[in-house]
């Protein structure tokens, strides 16, 4: 149980385009999901907290107009990187808050912007 | 702010060797402490946790003790196996804005050779 999926696992896009990453909790409902970014040899950095039915809460320094988060249902949150640039290339990981208040992580999405 | 420092890798051991991965933290208050493991191609999984000082978390032969006096949560295993090869992340949690947030160390890659 407590499986979280991400789609796609890898994506390559051209500079200036937008890309959407999906995070799904497959066998449980999650009112809260989190989005992280991981640079090579760096720790996971929390980008935002996504709550179903309300606006996401972004961490300091994260541009909310660039990283659009939508938590439309109890099993799906999406992260859209708008007008992507090469510096947005990274590994994006989501997690979903299960019970009792444990985070379950997706396998991550590798974004490359050319 | 809150932070987690763990030993840099990579760590390479032979099967049945003793493992220690050091982790220290800086935090206000009394955070919960975690070790997560990430096997190749998979998402992070909770390995063990401790919620208060002197607590010992244990799972799959791994142990870590919450040491408040030294602000440490070192991960140990007496005899590693090839299947333990993975990246290990130390983390602390803090409650902020009504939700539980995780702060991660940079991760330590462990390779166990037969």
PDB file of C-alpha atoms in Angstrom:
ATOM      1  CA  UNK A   1       0.000   0.000   0.000  1.00  0.00           C
ATOM      2  CA  UNK A   2       0.801   3.742   0.055  1.00  0.00           C
ATOM      3  CA  UNK A   3       2.121   3.989  -3.480  1.00  0.00           C
ATOM      4  CA  UNK A   4       2.756   7.318  -5.166  1.00  0.00           C
ATOM      5  CA  UNK A   5       3.372   7.553  -8.891  1.00  0.00           C
ATOM      6  CA  UNK A   6       4.770  10.346 -11.018  1.00  0.00           C
ATOM      7  CA  UNK A   7       4.371  10.899 -14.719  1.00  0.00           C
ATOM      8  CA  UNK A   8       6.411  11.283 -16.778  1.00  0.00           C
ATOM      9  CA  UNK A   9       9.571   9.783 -15.343  1.00  0.00           C
ATOM     10  CA  UNK A  10      11.697  11.730 -17.814  1.00  0.00           C
ATOM     11  CA  UNK A  11      10.885  14.685 -20.027  1.00  0.00           C
ATOM     12  CA  UNK A  12      12.918  16.813 -22.387  1.00  0.00           C
ATOM     13  CA  UNK A  13      11.478  20.113 -23.512  1.00  0.00           C
ATOM     14  CA  UNK A  14      12.644  23.149 -25.398  1.00  0.00           C
ATOM     15  CA  UNK A  15      13.382  26.438 -23.723  1.00  0.00           C
ATOM     16  CA  UNK A  16      10.290  28.625 -23.494  1.00  0.00           C
ATOM     17  CA  UNK A  17       7.770  25.789 -23.438  1.00  0.00           C
ATOM     18  CA  UNK A  18       5.778  24.525 -20.475  1.00  0.00           C
ATOM     19  CA  UNK A  19       5.758  21.036 -19.040  1.00  0.00           C
ATOM     20  CA  UNK A  20       3.332  19.374 -16.647  1.00  0.00           C
ATOM     21  CA  UNK A  21       4.281  16.705 -14.104  1.00  0.00           C
ATOM     22  CA  UNK A  22       1.608  14.596 -12.436  1.00  0.00           C
ATOM     23  CA  UNK A  23       1.731  13.105  -8.958  1.00  0.00           C
ATOM     24  CA  UNK A  24      -0.838  10.498  -7.988  1.00  0.00           C
ATOM     25  CA  UNK A  25      -1.517   8.631  -4.779  1.00  0.00           C
ATOM     26  CA  UNK A  26      -2.630   5.241  -6.089  1.00  0.00           C
ATOM     27  CA  UNK A  27      -4.202   3.548  -3.099  1.00  0.00           C
ATOM     28  CA  UNK A  28      -4.924   6.286  -0.595  1.00  0.00           C
ATOM     29  CA  UNK A  29      -6.308   9.784  -0.467  1.00  0.00           C
ATOM     30  CA  UNK A  30      -4.007  12.669   0.303  1.00  0.00           C
ATOM     31  CA  UNK A  31      -5.261  16.084   1.275  1.00  0.00           C
ATOM     32  CA  UNK A  32      -1.664  17.310   1.349  1.00  0.00           C
ATOM     33  CA  UNK A  33       1.057  16.736  -1.206  1.00  0.00           C
ATOM     34  CA  UNK A  34       4.525  18.211  -1.387  1.00  0.00           C
ATOM     35  CA  UNK A  35       6.783  19.087  -4.305  1.00  0.00           C
ATOM     36  CA  UNK A  36      10.563  18.919  -3.969  1.00  0.00           C
ATOM     37  CA  UNK A  37      13.447  19.725  -6.244  1.00  0.00           C
ATOM     38  CA  UNK A  38      16.748  17.885  -6.119  1.00  0.00           C
ATOM     39  CA  UNK A  39      19.984  19.068  -7.679  1.00  0.00           C
ATOM     40  CA  UNK A  40      22.872  16.644  -8.281  1.00  0.00           C
ATOM     41  CA  UNK A  41      24.618  15.779  -5.033  1.00  0.00           C
ATOM     42  CA  UNK A  42      22.228  18.051  -3.143  1.00  0.00           C
ATOM     43  CA  UNK A  43      19.441  17.415  -0.747  1.00  0.00           C
ATOM     44  CA  UNK A  44      15.774  17.590  -1.593  1.00  0.00           C
ATOM     45  CA  UNK A  45      14.542  21.169  -1.331  1.00  0.00           C
ATOM     46  CA  UNK A  46      10.879  21.697  -0.567  1.00  0.00           C
ATOM     47  CA  UNK A  47       9.282  23.891  -3.204  1.00  0.00           C
ATOM     48  CA  UNK A  48       5.672  23.992  -2.118  1.00  0.00           C
ATOM     49  CA  UNK A  49       2.931  22.364  -0.119  1.00  0.00           C
ATOM     50  CA  UNK A  50      -0.186  21.497  -2.061  1.00  0.00           C
ATOM     51  CA  UNK A  51      -3.547  21.190  -0.322  1.00  0.00           C
ATOM     52  CA  UNK A  52      -6.569  19.763  -2.091  1.00  0.00           C
ATOM     53  CA  UNK A  53      -9.055  22.439  -2.993  1.00  0.00           C
ATOM     54  CA  UNK A  54      -6.921  25.393  -2.019  1.00  0.00           C
ATOM     55  CA  UNK A  55      -3.939  27.343  -3.240  1.00  0.00           C
ATOM     56  CA  UNK A  56      -0.492  25.903  -2.770  1.00  0.00           C
ATOM     57  CA  UNK A  57       1.883  27.363  -0.209  1.00  0.00           C
ATOM     58  CA  UNK A  58       5.263  28.136  -1.724  1.00  0.00           C
ATOM     59  CA  UNK A  59       8.596  28.194   0.062  1.00  0.00           C
ATOM     60  CA  UNK A  60      10.605  31.370   0.123  1.00  0.00           C
ATOM     61  CA  UNK A  61      12.405  31.966  -3.135  1.00  0.00           C
ATOM     62  CA  UNK A  62      10.160  29.739  -5.252  1.00  0.00           C
ATOM     63  CA  UNK A  63       8.348  31.617  -8.013  1.00  0.00           C
ATOM     64  CA  UNK A  64       4.686  30.669  -7.861  1.00  0.00           C
ATOM     65  CA  UNK A  65       3.991  32.055 -11.331  1.00  0.00           C
ATOM     66  CA  UNK A  66       6.687  29.835 -12.775  1.00  0.00           C
ATOM     67  CA  UNK A  67       5.896  26.661 -10.875  1.00  0.00           C
ATOM     68  CA  UNK A  68       2.122  26.286 -11.025  1.00  0.00           C
ATOM     69  CA  UNK A  69       0.678  23.722  -8.659  1.00  0.00           C
ATOM     70  CA  UNK A  70      -2.851  22.364  -8.857  1.00  0.00           C
ATOM     71  CA  UNK A  71      -4.266  19.853  -6.383  1.00  0.00           C
ATOM     72  CA  UNK A  72      -7.568  19.119  -8.057  1.00  0.00           C
ATOM     73  CA  UNK A  73      -8.496  15.922  -6.262  1.00  0.00           C
ATOM     74  CA  UNK A  74      -7.522  13.847  -3.263  1.00  0.00           C
ATOM     75  CA  UNK A  75      -5.322  11.654  -5.439  1.00  0.00           C
ATOM     76  CA  UNK A  76      -3.774  14.058  -7.950  1.00  0.00           C
ATOM     77  CA  UNK A  77      -1.484  17.051  -7.798  1.00  0.00           C
ATOM     78  CA  UNK A  78       0.217  18.593 -10.813  1.00  0.00           C
ATOM     79  CA  UNK A  79       3.285  20.793 -11.158  1.00  0.00           C
ATOM     80  CA  UNK A  80       3.568  22.865 -14.318  1.00  0.00           C
ATOM     81  CA  UNK A  81       6.890  24.468 -15.109  1.00  0.00           C
ATOM     82  CA  UNK A  82       6.010  27.441 -17.276  1.00  0.00           C
ATOM     83  CA  UNK A  83       8.323  29.042 -19.813  1.00  0.00           C
ATOM     84  CA  UNK A  84      11.025  26.572 -18.908  1.00  0.00           C
ATOM     85  CA  UNK A  85      14.685  27.512 -19.102  1.00  0.00           C
ATOM     86  CA  UNK A  86      17.810  25.344 -18.887  1.00  0.00           C
ATOM     87  CA  UNK A  87      18.301  26.345 -15.249  1.00  0.00           C
ATOM     88  CA  UNK A  88      14.979  24.654 -14.473  1.00  0.00           C
ATOM     89  CA  UNK A  89      16.519  21.319 -15.431  1.00  0.00           C
ATOM     90  CA  UNK A  90      16.390  19.203 -12.310  1.00  0.00           C
ATOM     91  CA  UNK A  91      14.893  16.173 -10.607  1.00  0.00           C
ATOM     92  CA  UNK A  92      11.405  16.889  -9.277  1.00  0.00           C
ATOM     93  CA  UNK A  93       9.953  14.665  -6.569  1.00  0.00           C
ATOM     94  CA  UNK A  94       6.492  14.689  -5.062  1.00  0.00           C
ATOM     95  CA  UNK A  95       5.224  13.165  -1.858  1.00  0.00           C
ATOM     96  CA  UNK A  96       1.766  12.582  -0.471  1.00  0.00           C
ATOM     97  CA  UNK A  97       0.816  12.768   3.162  1.00  0.00           C
ATOM     98  CA  UNK A  98      -0.774   9.561   4.301  1.00  0.00           C
ATOM     99  CA  UNK A  99      -1.786   8.428   7.725  1.00  0.00           C
ATOM    100  CA  UNK A 100      -0.474   8.689  10.350  1.00  0.00           C
ATOM    101  CA  UNK A 101       1.122  11.794   8.901  1.00  0.00           C
ATOM    102  CA  UNK A 102       3.830   9.950   7.013  1.00  0.00           C
ATOM    103  CA  UNK A 103       5.018  11.215   3.650  1.00  0.00           C
ATOM    104  CA  UNK A 104       5.087   8.709   0.797  1.00  0.00           C
ATOM    105  CA  UNK A 105       7.345   9.643  -2.081  1.00  0.00           C
ATOM    106  CA  UNK A 106       7.043   9.278  -5.812  1.00  0.00           C
ATOM    107  CA  UNK A 107       9.972   8.014  -7.923  1.00  0.00           C
ATOM    108  CA  UNK A 108      10.729  11.459  -9.318  1.00  0.00           C
ATOM    109  CA  UNK A 109      10.714  13.146 -12.723  1.00  0.00           C
ATOM    110  CA  UNK A 110      13.886  14.122 -14.538  1.00  0.00           C
ATOM    111  CA  UNK A 111      13.326  17.382 -16.441  1.00  0.00           C
ATOM    112  CA  UNK A 112      15.837  18.488 -19.049  1.00  0.00           C
ATOM    113  CA  UNK A 113      15.333  21.840 -20.775  1.00  0.00           C
ATOM    114  CA  UNK A 114      17.309  22.311 -23.971  1.00  0.00           C
TER     115      UNK A 114
ATOM    116  CA  UNK B   1      17.226  27.904  10.025  1.00  0.00           C
ATOM    117  CA  UNK B   2      16.834  24.205  10.543  1.00  0.00           C
ATOM    118  CA  UNK B   3      19.345  22.028   8.739  1.00  0.00           C
ATOM    119  CA  UNK B   4      20.692  18.494   8.477  1.00  0.00           C
ATOM    120  CA  UNK B   5      24.295  17.550   7.796  1.00  0.00           C
ATOM    121  CA  UNK B   6      25.215  14.001   6.880  1.00  0.00           C
ATOM    122  CA  UNK B   7      28.503  12.471   5.891  1.00  0.00           C
ATOM    123  CA  UNK B   8      29.479  12.785   2.288  1.00  0.00           C
ATOM    124  CA  UNK B   9      29.636   9.677   0.205  1.00  0.00           C
ATOM    125  CA  UNK B  10      29.970   7.594  -1.621  1.00  0.00           C
ATOM    126  CA  UNK B  11      30.533   4.805   0.863  1.00  0.00           C
ATOM    127  CA  UNK B  12      31.708   1.443  -0.444  1.00  0.00           C
ATOM    128  CA  UNK B  13      31.714  -1.600   1.808  1.00  0.00           C
ATOM    129  CA  UNK B  14      32.087  -5.318   1.477  1.00  0.00           C
ATOM    130  CA  UNK B  15      29.202  -7.580   2.384  1.00  0.00           C
ATOM    131  CA  UNK B  16      28.878  -8.202   6.143  1.00  0.00           C
ATOM    132  CA  UNK B  17      30.843  -5.063   7.035  1.00  0.00           C
ATOM    133  CA  UNK B  18      29.672  -2.642   9.720  1.00  0.00           C
ATOM    134  CA  UNK B  19      27.983   0.525   8.523  1.00  0.00           C
ATOM    135  CA  UNK B  20      27.825   3.963  10.102  1.00  0.00           C
ATOM    136  CA  UNK B  21      26.460   7.015   8.348  1.00  0.00           C
ATOM    137  CA  UNK B  22      26.764  10.138  10.466  1.00  0.00           C
ATOM    138  CA  UNK B  23      23.977  12.693  10.700  1.00  0.00           C
ATOM    139  CA  UNK B  24      23.793  15.840  12.801  1.00  0.00           C
ATOM    140  CA  UNK B  25      21.093  18.458  12.871  1.00  0.00           C
ATOM    141  CA  UNK B  26      20.416  22.050  13.804  1.00  0.00           C
ATOM    142  CA  UNK B  27      16.894  22.897  14.839  1.00  0.00           C
ATOM    143  CA  UNK B  28      14.818  24.978  17.161  1.00  0.00           C
ATOM    144  CA  UNK B  29      12.503  23.030  19.374  1.00  0.00           C
ATOM    145  CA  UNK B  30      12.295  19.269  19.327  1.00  0.00           C
ATOM    146  CA  UNK B  31      12.055  17.886  15.812  1.00  0.00           C
ATOM    147  CA  UNK B  32      11.343  14.311  14.856  1.00  0.00           C
ATOM    148  CA  UNK B  33      14.227  12.629  13.044  1.00  0.00           C
ATOM    149  CA  UNK B  34      14.112  10.227  10.111  1.00  0.00           C
ATOM    150  CA  UNK B  35      16.204   8.093   7.847  1.00  0.00           C
ATOM    151  CA  UNK B  36      14.889   7.553   4.345  1.00  0.00           C
ATOM    152  CA  UNK B  37      16.311   5.138   1.770  1.00  0.00           C
ATOM    153  CA  UNK B  38      16.122   5.447  -1.999  1.00  0.00           C
ATOM    154  CA  UNK B  39      16.784   2.302  -3.998  1.00  0.00           C
ATOM    155  CA  UNK B  40      17.748   2.727  -7.660  1.00  0.00           C
ATOM    156  CA  UNK B  41      14.781   3.822  -9.752  1.00  0.00           C
ATOM    157  CA  UNK B  42      12.436   4.092  -6.797  1.00  0.00           C
ATOM    158  CA  UNK B  43      11.044   6.808  -4.561  1.00  0.00           C
ATOM    159  CA  UNK B  44      12.241   7.553  -1.055  1.00  0.00           C
ATOM    160  CA  UNK B  45      11.004   5.119   1.568  1.00  0.00           C
ATOM    161  CA  UNK B  46      10.918   5.679   5.287  1.00  0.00           C
ATOM    162  CA  UNK B  47      13.530   3.432   6.902  1.00  0.00           C
ATOM    163  CA  UNK B  48      13.167   4.443  10.541  1.00  0.00           C
ATOM    164  CA  UNK B  49      12.299   7.356  12.750  1.00  0.00           C
ATOM    165  CA  UNK B  50      12.551   8.694  16.293  1.00  0.00           C
ATOM    166  CA  UNK B  51      10.289  11.321  17.754  1.00  0.00           C
ATOM    167  CA  UNK B  52      12.013  12.277  21.002  1.00  0.00           C
ATOM    168  CA  UNK B  53      15.377  12.286  22.726  1.00  0.00           C
ATOM    169  CA  UNK B  54      16.902   8.878  23.479  1.00  0.00           C
ATOM    170  CA  UNK B  55      14.400   7.113  21.235  1.00  0.00           C
ATOM    171  CA  UNK B  56      15.905   4.396  19.061  1.00  0.00           C
ATOM    172  CA  UNK B  57      14.453   3.754  15.647  1.00  0.00           C
ATOM    173  CA  UNK B  58      15.090   0.394  14.050  1.00  0.00           C
ATOM    174  CA  UNK B  59      14.106  -1.468  10.905  1.00  0.00           C
ATOM    175  CA  UNK B  60      15.625  -4.162   8.666  1.00  0.00           C
ATOM    176  CA  UNK B  61      18.697  -4.382  10.916  1.00  0.00           C
ATOM    177  CA  UNK B  62      19.324  -0.640  10.786  1.00  0.00           C
ATOM    178  CA  UNK B  63      19.321   1.446  13.967  1.00  0.00           C
ATOM    179  CA  UNK B  64      19.621   5.111  14.904  1.00  0.00           C
ATOM    180  CA  UNK B  65      19.344   6.798  18.302  1.00  0.00           C
ATOM    181  CA  UNK B  66      18.091  10.359  18.804  1.00  0.00           C
ATOM    182  CA  UNK B  67      20.895  12.052  20.756  1.00  0.00           C
ATOM    183  CA  UNK B  68      19.806  15.499  21.872  1.00  0.00           C
ATOM    184  CA  UNK B  69      23.055  16.309  23.664  1.00  0.00           C
ATOM    185  CA  UNK B  70      25.083  15.821  20.493  1.00  0.00           C
ATOM    186  CA  UNK B  71      22.240  16.711  18.079  1.00  0.00           C
ATOM    187  CA  UNK B  72      22.932  13.510  16.193  1.00  0.00           C
ATOM    188  CA  UNK B  73      21.033  10.624  14.624  1.00  0.00           C
ATOM    189  CA  UNK B  74      23.692   8.317  13.212  1.00  0.00           C
ATOM    190  CA  UNK B  75      22.574   5.330  11.147  1.00  0.00           C
ATOM    191  CA  UNK B  76      24.177   1.952  11.897  1.00  0.00           C
ATOM    192  CA  UNK B  77      23.916  -1.609  10.686  1.00  0.00           C
ATOM    193  CA  UNK B  78      26.022  -4.456  11.973  1.00  0.00           C
ATOM    194  CA  UNK B  79      26.280  -6.475   8.773  1.00  0.00           C
ATOM    195  CA  UNK B  80      25.365  -4.958   5.419  1.00  0.00           C
ATOM    196  CA  UNK B  81      24.126  -6.882   2.421  1.00  0.00           C
ATOM    197  CA  UNK B  82      24.398  -6.213  -1.299  1.00  0.00           C
ATOM    198  CA  UNK B  83      20.684  -5.403  -1.262  1.00  0.00           C
ATOM    199  CA  UNK B  84      21.370  -2.459   1.086  1.00  0.00           C
ATOM    200  CA  UNK B  85      23.028  -0.573  -1.764  1.00  0.00           C
ATOM    201  CA  UNK B  86      21.042   2.657  -2.035  1.00  0.00           C
ATOM    202  CA  UNK B  87      21.102   6.350  -1.184  1.00  0.00           C
ATOM    203  CA  UNK B  88      20.326   7.167   2.443  1.00  0.00           C
ATOM    204  CA  UNK B  89      18.842  10.503   3.526  1.00  0.00           C
ATOM    205  CA  UNK B  90      18.706  11.858   7.050  1.00  0.00           C
ATOM    206  CA  UNK B  91      15.857  14.289   7.697  1.00  0.00           C
ATOM    207  CA  UNK B  92      14.095  16.226  10.408  1.00  0.00           C
ATOM    208  CA  UNK B  93      10.523  17.353  10.506  1.00  0.00           C
ATOM    209  CA  UNK B  94       9.086  20.564  11.775  1.00  0.00           C
ATOM    210  CA  UNK B  95       5.549  21.834  11.953  1.00  0.00           C
ATOM    211  CA  UNK B  96       5.133  25.082  10.101  1.00  0.00           C
ATOM    212  CA  UNK B  97       1.954  26.765   9.050  1.00  0.00           C
ATOM    213  CA  UNK B  98      -0.065  23.832  10.304  1.00  0.00           C
ATOM    214  CA  UNK B  99       1.693  21.209   8.194  1.00  0.00           C
ATOM    215  CA  UNK B 100       4.585  18.883   8.796  1.00  0.00           C
ATOM    216  CA  UNK B 101       7.638  19.717   6.675  1.00  0.00           C
ATOM    217  CA  UNK B 102      10.782  17.701   6.102  1.00  0.00           C
ATOM    218  CA  UNK B 103      14.315  19.097   5.899  1.00  0.00           C
ATOM    219  CA  UNK B 104      16.755  16.677   4.265  1.00  0.00           C
ATOM    220  CA  UNK B 105      20.473  16.110   4.308  1.00  0.00           C
ATOM    221  CA  UNK B 106      22.274  15.728   0.988  1.00  0.00           C
ATOM    222  CA  UNK B 107      22.135  11.967   0.953  1.00  0.00           C
ATOM    223  CA  UNK B 108      24.857   9.325   1.201  1.00  0.00           C
ATOM    224  CA  UNK B 109      25.253   6.739  -1.511  1.00  0.00           C
ATOM    225  CA  UNK B 110      26.111   3.293  -0.204  1.00  0.00           C
ATOM    226  CA  UNK B 111      27.477   0.526  -2.408  1.00  0.00           C
ATOM    227  CA  UNK B 112      27.904  -2.927  -0.936  1.00  0.00           C
ATOM    228  CA  UNK B 113      30.075  -5.348  -2.893  1.00  0.00           C
ATOM    229  CA  UNK B 114      29.756  -9.139  -2.609  1.00  0.00           C
TER     230      UNK B 114
END
